[in-house]
Amino acid sequence: MDFLHKHLLHLFVLLPVVLLFSCQAKSQDEKKNLLQGLNRYRASLNLSTLTEISNADCLADEVANQFKNQPCSNTTGADTVPGTEPQFPNYPNLLAKCHLNITDTRDGVIMPVCIPNLVPSLVLTNYTGSQYSQYLNDSTYIGAGIGSEGDWMVVVLSTDTTGGSFSTDNAAGLVYIVGLTQNLMPLLLGFFLVLMS
């Protein structure tokens, strides 16, 4: 009986980890496929490819998380009338989570779309065949971050200017890494102890 309990405990510890990694892998595939599609579109216009920017990825994830409970409609995402986009009163907090500030992001563009089940071809079309194409057609934008949550995909475009570089302060990045390490260590230690028992 002790043997059975030990293996059930291992299963209950490992199952959430496996599920977390499989969801993250699917999300990473969606993001990678969209970036490739956007770059093929830009190549057809003789524009440079968009480089993935990790800080823009972070902001895109944070914005997508803000949208996750909002249903798709004909007034959300790419269908939103310019000037009526949702405003986030906690936008400074979203920037802070990604160790960004408004001066490094003001020239960037945030482009959310809502597609049920995030069908890849429809997601790409919602960027290339909508009001967002004006930004994708602009050589000013050289980098991208992509985030998704539920039926929402968010693309953040960055520039090579100081006001749109999405650069972070190195000290803030170090604080983030130290904080992440401190939060993950108990989980990894617990995982190691379960495997050793």
Short mmCIF file of C-alpha atoms in Angstrom, two decimals:
data_model
loop_
_atom_site.label_atom_id
_atom_site.label_comp_id
_atom_site.label_asym_id
_atom_site.label_seq_id
_atom_site.Cartn_x
_atom_site.Cartn_y
_atom_site.Cartn_z
CA MET A 1 0.00 0.00 0.00
CA ASP A 2 2.89 2.36 0.79
CA PHE A 3 4.27 1.74 -2.70
CA LEU A 4 0.94 2.76 -4.28
CA HIS A 5 0.73 5.96 -2.21
CA LYS A 6 4.25 6.91 -3.16
CA HIS A 7 3.51 6.53 -6.89
CA LEU A 8 0.20 8.38 -6.61
CA LEU A 9 2.03 11.22 -4.88
CA HIS A 10 4.56 11.31 -7.74
CA LEU A 11 1.70 11.40 -10.24
CA PHE A 12 -0.06 14.28 -8.47
CA VAL A 13 3.17 16.25 -8.32
CA LEU A 14 4.18 15.61 -11.93
CA LEU A 15 0.78 15.97 -13.64
CA PRO A 16 0.44 19.77 -13.14
CA VAL A 17 4.03 20.26 -14.32
CA VAL A 18 3.40 18.22 -17.48
CA LEU A 19 0.15 20.08 -18.17
CA LEU A 20 1.84 23.45 -17.63
CA PHE A 21 4.64 22.63 -20.06
CA SER A 22 2.26 21.26 -22.71
CA CYS A 23 0.10 24.43 -22.56
CA GLN A 24 3.21 26.62 -22.76
CA ALA A 25 4.51 24.61 -25.74
CA LYS A 26 1.20 25.08 -27.61
CA SER A 27 1.23 28.80 -26.87
CA GLN A 28 4.85 29.08 -28.03
CA ASP A 29 3.96 27.30 -31.29
CA GLU A 30 1.05 29.70 -31.89
CA LYS A 31 3.33 32.69 -31.32
CA LYS A 32 6.13 31.30 -33.49
CA ASN A 33 3.72 30.52 -36.34
CA LEU A 34 2.18 34.00 -36.19
CA LEU A 35 5.60 35.69 -36.22
CA GLN A 36 6.61 33.58 -39.24
CA GLY A 37 3.36 34.52 -41.00
CA LEU A 38 3.82 38.21 -40.27
CA ASN A 39 7.39 38.03 -41.57
CA ARG A 40 6.28 36.28 -44.79
CA TYR A 41 3.73 39.07 -45.26
CA ARG A 42 6.41 41.73 -44.70
CA ALA A 43 8.82 39.93 -47.05
CA SER A 44 6.16 40.10 -49.78
CA LEU A 45 6.30 43.90 -49.33
CA ASN A 46 10.13 43.93 -49.36
CA LEU A 47 10.24 44.96 -45.69
CA SER A 48 12.67 43.65 -43.10
CA THR A 49 11.60 40.80 -40.88
CA LEU A 50 10.39 41.50 -37.37
CA THR A 51 12.79 40.35 -34.66
CA GLU A 52 11.32 38.83 -31.54
CA ILE A 53 11.77 41.20 -28.57
CA SER A 54 11.45 39.50 -25.19
CA ASN A 55 10.30 42.64 -23.37
CA ALA A 56 7.61 43.19 -26.00
CA ASP A 57 6.63 39.50 -25.56
CA CYS A 58 6.20 40.15 -21.86
CA LEU A 59 3.98 43.19 -22.45
CA ALA A 60 1.95 41.32 -25.08
CA ASP A 61 1.36 38.51 -22.56
CA GLU A 62 0.31 41.00 -19.88
CA VAL A 63 -2.12 42.77 -22.24
CA ALA A 64 -3.55 39.44 -23.47
CA ASN A 65 -4.13 38.50 -19.85
CA GLN A 66 -6.17 41.71 -19.41
CA PHE A 67 -8.41 40.68 -22.33
CA LYS A 68 -8.83 37.00 -21.43
CA ASN A 69 -12.34 37.29 -19.95
CA GLN A 70 -13.63 39.68 -22.63
CA PRO A 71 -15.66 37.89 -25.31
CA CYS A 72 -15.00 38.35 -29.02
CA SER A 73 -17.40 40.76 -30.72
CA ASN A 74 -17.48 42.99 -33.76
CA THR A 75 -16.19 45.84 -31.59
CA THR A 76 -13.12 44.11 -30.16
CA GLY A 77 -9.65 43.48 -31.47
CA ALA A 78 -8.94 44.37 -35.09
CA ASP A 79 -12.60 45.43 -35.57
CA THR A 80 -12.35 48.16 -32.95
CA VAL A 81 -12.93 51.63 -34.31
CA PRO A 82 -9.65 53.56 -33.96
CA GLY A 83 -9.76 55.77 -30.91
CA THR A 84 -12.21 53.52 -29.04
CA GLU A 85 -9.71 50.85 -27.99
CA PRO A 86 -10.00 49.69 -24.38
CA GLN A 87 -7.89 51.67 -21.95
CA PHE A 88 -6.11 49.94 -19.09
CA PRO A 89 -5.92 52.07 -15.97
CA ASN A 90 -3.26 49.65 -14.71
CA TYR A 91 -1.05 50.09 -17.81
CA PRO A 92 1.86 51.45 -15.71
CA ASN A 93 1.67 48.25 -13.64
CA LEU A 94 1.76 46.11 -16.80
CA LEU A 95 4.88 47.99 -17.91
CA ALA A 96 6.45 47.57 -14.47
CA LYS A 97 5.89 43.80 -14.56
CA CYS A 98 7.98 43.73 -17.74
CA HIS A 99 10.56 46.18 -16.34
CA LEU A 100 9.58 48.77 -18.92
CA ASN A 101 8.60 52.40 -18.69
CA ILE A 102 6.46 54.64 -20.86
CA THR A 103 9.44 56.41 -22.43
CA ASP A 104 10.74 53.13 -23.90
CA THR A 105 7.35 52.09 -25.29
CA ARG A 106 5.54 55.23 -26.47
CA ASP A 107 6.44 54.71 -30.16
CA GLY A 108 5.35 51.06 -30.10
CA VAL A 109 1.97 49.69 -31.12
CA ILE A 110 -0.25 47.20 -29.28
CA MET A 111 -2.55 45.21 -31.57
CA PRO A 112 -5.05 42.78 -29.98
CA VAL A 113 -7.27 40.43 -31.98
CA CYS A 114 -9.93 38.04 -30.79
CA ILE A 115 -10.48 34.83 -32.77
CA PRO A 116 -12.40 31.87 -31.30
CA ASN A 117 -9.92 29.02 -30.79
CA LEU A 118 -7.16 31.20 -32.31
CA VAL A 119 -7.40 29.57 -35.74
CA PRO A 120 -3.94 30.42 -37.19
CA SER A 121 -5.06 31.48 -40.67
CA LEU A 122 -7.78 33.74 -39.25
CA VAL A 123 -5.41 35.26 -36.71
CA LEU A 124 -2.92 36.14 -39.45
CA THR A 125 -5.67 37.56 -41.68
CA ASN A 126 -6.92 39.70 -38.80
CA TYR A 127 -3.52 41.36 -38.73
CA THR A 128 -2.71 41.59 -42.44
CA GLY A 129 -6.22 42.39 -43.67
CA SER A 130 -7.34 44.92 -41.09
CA GLN A 131 -6.48 48.39 -39.83
CA TYR A 132 -3.36 46.78 -38.29
CA SER A 133 -1.81 46.28 -41.73
CA GLN A 134 -0.82 49.96 -41.78
CA TYR A 135 1.65 49.21 -38.97
CA LEU A 136 2.85 45.94 -40.48
CA ASN A 137 3.46 47.78 -43.77
CA ASP A 138 5.60 50.39 -42.01
CA SER A 139 9.37 49.90 -42.04
CA THR A 140 9.60 51.89 -38.80
CA TYR A 141 8.63 48.76 -36.90
CA ILE A 142 11.45 46.25 -36.63
CA GLY A 143 10.61 44.09 -33.61
CA ALA A 144 7.63 42.22 -32.25
CA GLY A 145 6.35 40.58 -29.12
CA ILE A 146 3.43 38.18 -29.16
CA GLY A 147 1.19 37.03 -26.34
CA SER A 148 -1.99 34.99 -26.17
CA GLU A 149 -4.64 34.14 -23.65
CA GLY A 150 -7.89 32.33 -24.37
CA ASP A 151 -9.25 33.59 -27.70
CA TRP A 152 -7.00 36.66 -27.65
CA MET A 153 -3.72 37.19 -29.48
CA VAL A 154 -1.76 40.40 -28.93
CA VAL A 155 1.09 41.66 -31.10
CA VAL A 156 3.29 44.48 -29.83
CA LEU A 157 5.48 46.19 -32.42
CA SER A 158 8.69 47.97 -31.46
CA THR A 159 10.95 50.42 -33.27
CA ASP A 160 14.69 51.07 -33.28
CA THR A 161 14.15 54.46 -31.62
CA THR A 162 14.67 55.13 -27.93
CA GLY A 163 10.94 55.75 -27.57
CA GLY A 164 9.96 52.38 -28.99
CA SER A 165 12.87 50.07 -28.22
CA PHE A 166 11.20 48.25 -25.30
CA SER A 167 14.58 48.18 -23.57
CA THR A 168 14.84 47.54 -19.88
CA ASP A 169 17.10 48.76 -17.20
CA ASN A 170 19.73 46.08 -16.49
CA ALA A 171 19.28 46.45 -12.75
CA ALA A 172 15.54 45.83 -13.09
CA GLY A 173 16.25 42.74 -15.18
CA LEU A 174 18.62 41.42 -12.52
CA VAL A 175 15.98 41.96 -9.83
CA TYR A 176 13.51 40.02 -11.99
CA ILE A 177 15.92 37.09 -12.43
CA VAL A 178 16.73 36.97 -8.71
CA GLY A 179 13.02 37.12 -7.85
CA LEU A 180 12.21 34.36 -10.33
CA THR A 181 14.97 32.17 -8.91
CA GLN A 182 13.70 32.70 -5.37
CA ASN A 183 10.16 31.74 -6.39
CA LEU A 184 11.18 28.65 -8.37
CA MET A 185 13.66 27.19 -5.88
CA PRO A 186 11.05 25.82 -3.44
CA LEU A 187 9.15 24.21 -6.33
CA LEU A 188 12.30 22.63 -7.76
CA LEU A 189 13.43 21.50 -4.30
CA GLY A 190 10.04 19.91 -3.64
CA PHE A 191 10.13 18.21 -7.03
CA PHE A 192 13.64 16.86 -6.31
CA LEU A 193 12.63 15.59 -2.84
CA VAL A 194 9.60 13.75 -4.22
CA LEU A 195 11.75 12.06 -6.86
CA MET A 196 14.34 11.04 -4.26
CA SER A 197 11.78 9.47 -1.91
#
